[in-house]
Amino acid sequence: MKAVSSALLRRSLFEITDSMLCPLQDAWQRQTRASASEIINQKEVRFVGMRRTGNHALINWLMHQLSGEVRHLNNVVISRNPYRYKANNLRRYFPEHAEMAKTYQRQADGALVKRDCLLYSYEDWSLGQISRSRVEYNRELYFGKAARYYDVLILRDPFNLFASRLKKGFVATKDSQLDMVEMWLEYAKEFVGESHHLNRNLVCINYNRWFAQEDYRRQISKQLAIPFSDAGLTSVSAVGDGSSFDGTRFSGDARVMDVTNRWRN
């Protein structure tokens, strides 16, 4: 119990330190880094979805369609440079990944790597939080310029989404003003065009249709200007511990998972 309390205190102190340093680090970089007009990422894709929507399955599938230098920044925090956030996390909690932490730190310091595609994903943030976030305000400072930008909004039917979230204990969202039902409704309004928070070549993906229909997956690939192969469709990403109900035990045979009937459980 004492060890747990100590770990929580240490994490809280890290959070406070980071929140104080982040604006200062951004301001310093903005003053010292020359304004760059060169393209860093040929394609930049911003993913938005609620937890247990199938984000990782879809991103894993998409990354298997891509070629060249590709990077996914998972579960971005809206108030931090994603590269710096990941570097700090690895140093503090996963010292065995010290070399990867150094790689992220170099990019946080401005030594950006040119990529064919950079993907970064938000989970459980409201659309208003995302559009007003430090990450979006400093997007070019953090990621560099891109030749082409895309937004991807993923929506799953509420019955199976809520069943999966309840199974994992994900009741709260990252917006204290919205519960999971209210956040789903906010995302649904964006999905059908009643709001316009995501405005960079928006591609809306219905998770149920993506899982079931090859023609629909072909359409998504076309919208994102990515050659279609359907590679990666049968694997289950270990990120987020896989499925709420099946874990990763069906990796390699993901098509047998009963993802449209979770509500029955």
CSV table of N, CA and C in Angstrom, one decimal, residues 43-131:
chain,number,residue,atom,x,y,z
A,43,LYS,N,2.3,12.6,-45.5
A,43,LYS,CA,0.8,12.4,-45.1
A,43,LYS,C,0.8,12.4,-43.6
A,44,GLU,N,-0.2,13.2,-43.1
A,44,GLU,CA,-0.4,13.3,-41.6
A,44,GLU,C,-1.9,12.9,-41.4
A,45,VAL,N,-2.1,11.9,-40.5
A,45,VAL,CA,-3.5,11.4,-40.2
A,45,VAL,C,-3.7,11.6,-38.8
A,46,ARG,N,-4.8,12.3,-38.4
A,46,ARG,CA,-5.2,12.5,-37.0
A,46,ARG,C,-6.4,11.6,-36.8
A,47,PHE,N,-6.3,10.6,-35.9
A,47,PHE,CA,-7.4,9.7,-35.6
A,47,PHE,C,-8.1,10.1,-34.3
A,48,VAL,N,-9.4,10.0,-34.3
A,48,VAL,CA,-10.2,10.4,-33.1
A,48,VAL,C,-11.2,9.3,-32.9
A,49,GLY,N,-11.2,8.7,-31.7
A,49,GLY,CA,-12.2,7.7,-31.3
A,49,GLY,C,-12.3,7.5,-29.8
A,50,MET,N,-13.4,7.0,-29.4
A,50,MET,CA,-13.6,6.6,-28.0
A,50,MET,C,-12.8,5.3,-27.7
A,51,ARG,N,-12.4,5.1,-26.4
A,51,ARG,CA,-11.8,3.9,-26.1
A,51,ARG,C,-12.8,2.7,-26.3
A,52,ARG,N,-12.3,1.6,-26.8
A,52,ARG,CA,-13.0,0.4,-27.1
A,52,ARG,C,-13.9,0.5,-28.4
A,53,THR,N,-13.5,1.5,-29.2
A,53,THR,CA,-14.2,1.6,-30.5
A,53,THR,C,-13.7,0.7,-31.5
A,54,GLY,N,-12.5,0.2,-31.3
A,54,GLY,CA,-11.8,-0.5,-32.3
A,54,GLY,C,-10.7,0.3,-33.0
A,55,ASN,N,-10.2,1.3,-32.3
A,55,ASN,CA,-9.2,2.2,-32.8
A,55,ASN,C,-7.9,1.4,-33.2
A,56,HIS,N,-7.4,0.6,-32.3
A,56,HIS,CA,-6.2,-0.1,-32.5
A,56,HIS,C,-6.3,-1.1,-33.7
A,57,ALA,N,-7.4,-1.8,-33.7
A,57,ALA,CA,-7.6,-2.7,-34.8
A,57,ALA,C,-7.6,-2.0,-36.2
A,58,LEU,N,-8.2,-0.9,-36.3
A,58,LEU,CA,-8.3,-0.1,-37.5
A,58,LEU,C,-6.9,0.5,-37.9
A,59,ILE,N,-6.3,1.1,-36.9
A,59,ILE,CA,-5.0,1.7,-37.1
A,59,ILE,C,-3.9,0.6,-37.5
A,60,ASN,N,-4.0,-0.6,-36.8
A,60,ASN,CA,-3.1,-1.7,-37.2
A,60,ASN,C,-3.3,-2.1,-38.6
A,61,TRP,N,-4.6,-2.2,-39.0
A,61,TRP,CA,-4.9,-2.6,-40.4
A,61,TRP,C,-4.4,-1.5,-41.4
A,62,LEU,N,-4.6,-0.3,-41.1
A,62,LEU,CA,-4.2,0.8,-41.9
A,62,LEU,C,-2.7,0.8,-42.1
A,63,MET,N,-1.9,0.6,-41.0
A,63,MET,CA,-0.5,0.7,-41.1
A,63,MET,C,0.1,-0.5,-41.9
A,64,HIS,N,-0.7,-1.6,-42.0
A,64,HIS,CA,-0.3,-2.7,-42.8
A,64,HIS,C,-0.5,-2.3,-44.3
A,65,GLN,N,-1.3,-1.4,-44.6
A,65,GLN,CA,-1.5,-0.9,-46.0
A,65,GLN,C,-0.4,0.0,-46.5
A,66,LEU,N,0.2,0.7,-45.5
A,66,LEU,CA,1.2,1.7,-45.8
A,66,LEU,C,2.6,1.2,-46.0
A,67,SER,N,3.4,1.9,-46.8
A,67,SER,CA,4.7,1.5,-47.0
A,67,SER,C,5.7,2.7,-46.7
A,68,GLY,N,6.9,2.4,-46.6
A,68,GLY,CA,7.9,3.5,-46.4
A,68,GLY,C,8.1,3.7,-44.9
A,69,GLU,N,8.5,5.0,-44.5
A,69,GLU,CA,8.7,5.4,-43.1
A,69,GLU,C,7.4,5.8,-42.5
A,70,VAL,N,6.8,5.0,-41.6
A,70,VAL,CA,5.5,5.2,-41.0
A,70,VAL,C,5.7,5.2,-39.5
A,71,ARG,N,5.0,6.1,-38.8
A,71,ARG,CA,5.0,6.2,-37.3
A,71,ARG,C,3.7,6.5,-36.8
A,72,HIS,N,3.3,5.7,-35.7
A,72,HIS,CA,2.0,6.0,-35.1
A,72,HIS,C,2.3,6.5,-33.6
A,73,LEU,N,1.8,7.6,-33.3
A,73,LEU,CA,1.9,8.1,-31.9
A,73,LEU,C,0.5,7.9,-31.2
A,74,ASN,N,0.5,6.9,-30.3
A,74,ASN,CA,-0.7,6.4,-29.7
A,74,ASN,C,-1.1,7.2,-28.5
A,75,ASN,N,-2.5,7.4,-28.4
A,75,ASN,CA,-3.1,7.9,-27.2
A,75,ASN,C,-2.4,9.2,-26.8
A,76,VAL,N,-2.5,10.2,-27.7
A,76,VAL,CA,-1.9,11.5,-27.5
A,76,VAL,C,-2.6,12.2,-26.3
A,77,VAL,N,-1.8,12.9,-25.5
A,77,VAL,CA,-2.3,13.8,-24.4
A,77,VAL,C,-2.4,15.2,-25.0
A,78,ILE,N,-3.6,15.8,-24.8
A,78,ILE,CA,-3.8,17.1,-25.5
A,78,ILE,C,-2.9,18.2,-25.0
A,79,SER,N,-2.3,18.1,-23.9
A,79,SER,CA,-1.5,19.2,-23.3
A,79,SER,C,0.0,19.1,-23.4
A,80,ARG,N,0.5,18.1,-24.1
A,80,ARG,CA,1.9,17.8,-24.2
A,80,ARG,C,2.4,17.6,-25.6
A,81,ASN,N,3.6,18.0,-25.9
A,81,ASN,CA,4.3,17.6,-27.1
A,81,ASN,C,4.4,16.0,-27.1
A,82,PRO,N,3.7,15.3,-28.0
A,82,PRO,CA,3.7,13.9,-28.0
A,82,PRO,C,5.0,13.2,-27.9
A,83,TYR,N,6.0,13.7,-28.6
A,83,TYR,CA,7.3,13.1,-28.6
A,83,TYR,C,8.0,13.3,-27.2
A,84,ARG,N,7.8,14.5,-26.6
A,84,ARG,CA,8.4,14.7,-25.3
A,84,ARG,C,7.7,13.9,-24.2
A,85,TYR,N,6.4,13.8,-24.4
A,85,TYR,CA,5.6,13.0,-23.4
A,85,TYR,C,6.0,11.5,-23.4
A,86,LYS,N,6.2,11.0,-24.6
A,86,LYS,CA,6.6,9.6,-24.7
A,86,LYS,C,8.0,9.4,-24.2
A,87,ALA,N,8.9,10.4,-24.5
A,87,ALA,CA,10.3,10.3,-24.0
A,87,ALA,C,10.3,10.2,-22.5
A,88,ASN,N,9.6,11.1,-21.9
A,88,ASN,CA,9.5,11.2,-20.4
A,88,ASN,C,8.9,9.9,-19.8
A,89,ASN,N,7.9,9.4,-20.4
A,89,ASN,CA,7.2,8.2,-19.9
A,89,ASN,C,8.2,7.0,-20.0
A,90,LEU,N,8.9,6.9,-21.1
A,90,LEU,CA,9.8,5.7,-21.2
A,90,LEU,C,11.0,5.9,-20.2
A,91,ARG,N,11.5,7.1,-20.0
A,91,ARG,CA,12.6,7.2,-19.1
A,91,ARG,C,12.1,6.9,-17.7
A,92,ARG,N,11.0,7.4,-17.3
A,92,ARG,CA,10.5,7.3,-15.9
A,92,ARG,C,10.0,5.9,-15.6
A,93,TYR,N,9.3,5.2,-16.5
A,93,TYR,CA,8.6,4.0,-16.1
A,93,TYR,C,9.1,2.8,-16.9
A,94,PHE,N,9.8,3.0,-18.0
A,94,PHE,CA,10.3,1.8,-18.8
A,94,PHE,C,11.7,2.0,-19.1
A,95,PRO,N,12.6,2.0,-18.1
A,95,PRO,CA,14.0,2.3,-18.4
A,95,PRO,C,14.7,1.4,-19.3
A,96,GLU,N,14.1,0.2,-19.5
A,96,GLU,CA,14.7,-0.8,-20.5
A,96,GLU,C,14.6,-0.2,-21.9
A,97,HIS,N,13.7,0.8,-22.1
A,97,HIS,CA,13.6,1.4,-23.5
A,97,HIS,C,14.3,2.7,-23.6
A,98,ALA,N,15.5,2.8,-23.0
A,98,ALA,CA,16.2,4.1,-22.9
A,98,ALA,C,16.6,4.6,-24.3
A,99,GLU,N,16.9,3.7,-25.2
A,99,GLU,CA,17.3,4.2,-26.5
A,99,GLU,C,16.1,4.8,-27.3
A,100,MET,N,14.9,4.1,-27.1
A,100,MET,CA,13.8,4.7,-27.8
A,100,MET,C,13.4,6.0,-27.2
A,101,ALA,N,13.6,6.2,-25.9
A,101,ALA,CA,13.4,7.5,-25.2
A,101,ALA,C,14.2,8.5,-25.8
A,102,LYS,N,15.5,8.2,-26.1
A,102,LYS,CA,16.4,9.2,-26.7
A,102,LYS,C,15.9,9.6,-28.1
A,103,THR,N,15.4,8.6,-28.8
A,103,THR,CA,14.9,8.9,-30.2
A,103,THR,C,13.7,9.9,-30.1
A,104,TYR,N,12.8,9.6,-29.2
A,104,TYR,CA,11.7,10.5,-29.0
A,104,TYR,C,12.2,11.9,-28.6
A,105,GLN,N,13.1,11.9,-27.7
A,105,GLN,CA,13.6,13.2,-27.2
A,105,GLN,C,14.2,14.1,-28.3
A,106,ARG,N,15.0,13.4,-29.1
A,106,ARG,CA,15.6,14.2,-30.3
A,106,ARG,C,14.5,14.8,-31.1
A,107,GLN,N,13.4,14.1,-31.3
A,107,GLN,CA,12.4,14.7,-32.1
A,107,GLN,C,11.6,15.8,-31.4
A,108,ALA,N,11.5,15.6,-30.1
A,108,ALA,CA,10.9,16.6,-29.2
A,108,ALA,C,11.7,17.9,-29.3
A,109,ASP,N,13.0,17.8,-29.4
A,109,ASP,CA,13.9,18.9,-29.4
A,109,ASP,C,14.0,19.5,-30.8
A,110,GLY,N,13.3,19.0,-31.8
A,110,GLY,CA,13.3,19.6,-33.1
A,110,GLY,C,13.9,18.8,-34.2
A,111,ALA,N,14.6,17.7,-33.9
A,111,ALA,CA,15.3,16.9,-35.0
A,111,ALA,C,14.2,15.9,-35.6
A,112,LEU,N,13.3,16.5,-36.3
A,112,LEU,CA,12.2,15.7,-36.8
A,112,LEU,C,12.6,14.7,-37.9
A,113,VAL,N,12.0,13.5,-37.9
A,113,VAL,CA,12.3,12.5,-38.9
A,113,VAL,C,11.3,12.6,-40.1
A,114,LYS,N,11.8,12.7,-41.3
A,114,LYS,CA,10.9,12.8,-42.5
A,114,LYS,C,10.3,11.4,-42.6
A,115,ARG,N,8.9,11.5,-42.9
A,115,ARG,CA,8.2,10.2,-42.9
A,115,ARG,C,7.2,10.3,-44.1
A,116,ASP,N,6.9,9.1,-44.6
A,116,ASP,CA,5.9,8.9,-45.6
A,116,ASP,C,4.5,9.1,-45.0
A,117,CYS,N,4.3,8.7,-43.7
A,117,CYS,CA,3.1,8.9,-43.1
A,117,CYS,C,3.3,9.0,-41.5
A,118,LEU,N,2.7,10.0,-40.9
A,118,LEU,CA,2.7,10.1,-39.5
A,118,LEU,C,1.2,10.0,-39.1
A,119,LEU,N,0.9,9.1,-38.2
A,119,LEU,CA,-0.4,9.0,-37.6
A,119,LEU,C,-0.4,9.3,-36.1
A,120,TYR,N,-1.3,10.0,-35.6
A,120,TYR,CA,-1.4,10.2,-34.2
A,120,TYR,C,-2.9,10.1,-33.8
A,121,SER,N,-3.1,9.5,-32.6
A,121,SER,CA,-4.5,9.2,-32.2
A,121,SER,C,-4.9,9.7,-30.9
A,122,TYR,N,-6.1,10.2,-30.8
A,122,TYR,CA,-6.7,10.7,-29.5
A,122,TYR,C,-7.8,9.7,-29.1
A,123,GLU,N,-7.8,9.4,-27.8
A,123,GLU,CA,-8.8,8.5,-27.3
A,123,GLU,C,-9.6,9.1,-26.1
A,124,ASP,N,-10.9,9.2,-26.2
A,124,ASP,CA,-11.7,9.7,-25.1
A,124,ASP,C,-11.7,11.1,-24.8
A,125,TRP,N,-11.1,11.9,-25.7
A,125,TRP,CA,-11.2,13.4,-25.5
A,125,TRP,C,-12.4,13.9,-26.2
A,126,SER,N,-13.0,15.0,-25.7
A,126,SER,CA,-14.1,15.6,-26.5
A,126,SER,C,-13.5,16.3,-27.7
A,127,LEU,N,-14.4,16.5,-28.7
A,127,LEU,CA,-13.9,17.2,-29.9
A,127,LEU,C,-13.5,18.6,-29.7
A,128,GLY,N,-14.2,19.3,-28.7
A,128,GLY,CA,-13.8,20.6,-28.3
A,128,GLY,C,-12.5,20.7,-27.7
A,129,GLN,N,-12.2,19.7,-26.8
A,129,GLN,CA,-10.9,19.6,-26.2
A,129,GLN,C,-9.8,19.5,-27.2
A,130,ILE,N,-10.0,18.6,-28.2
A,130,ILE,CA,-9.0,18.3,-29.2
A,130,ILE,C,-8.7,19.6,-30.0
A,131,SER,N,-9.8,20.2,-30.5
A,131,SER,CA,-9.6,21.4,-31.4
A,131,SER,C,-9.0,22.6,-30.7
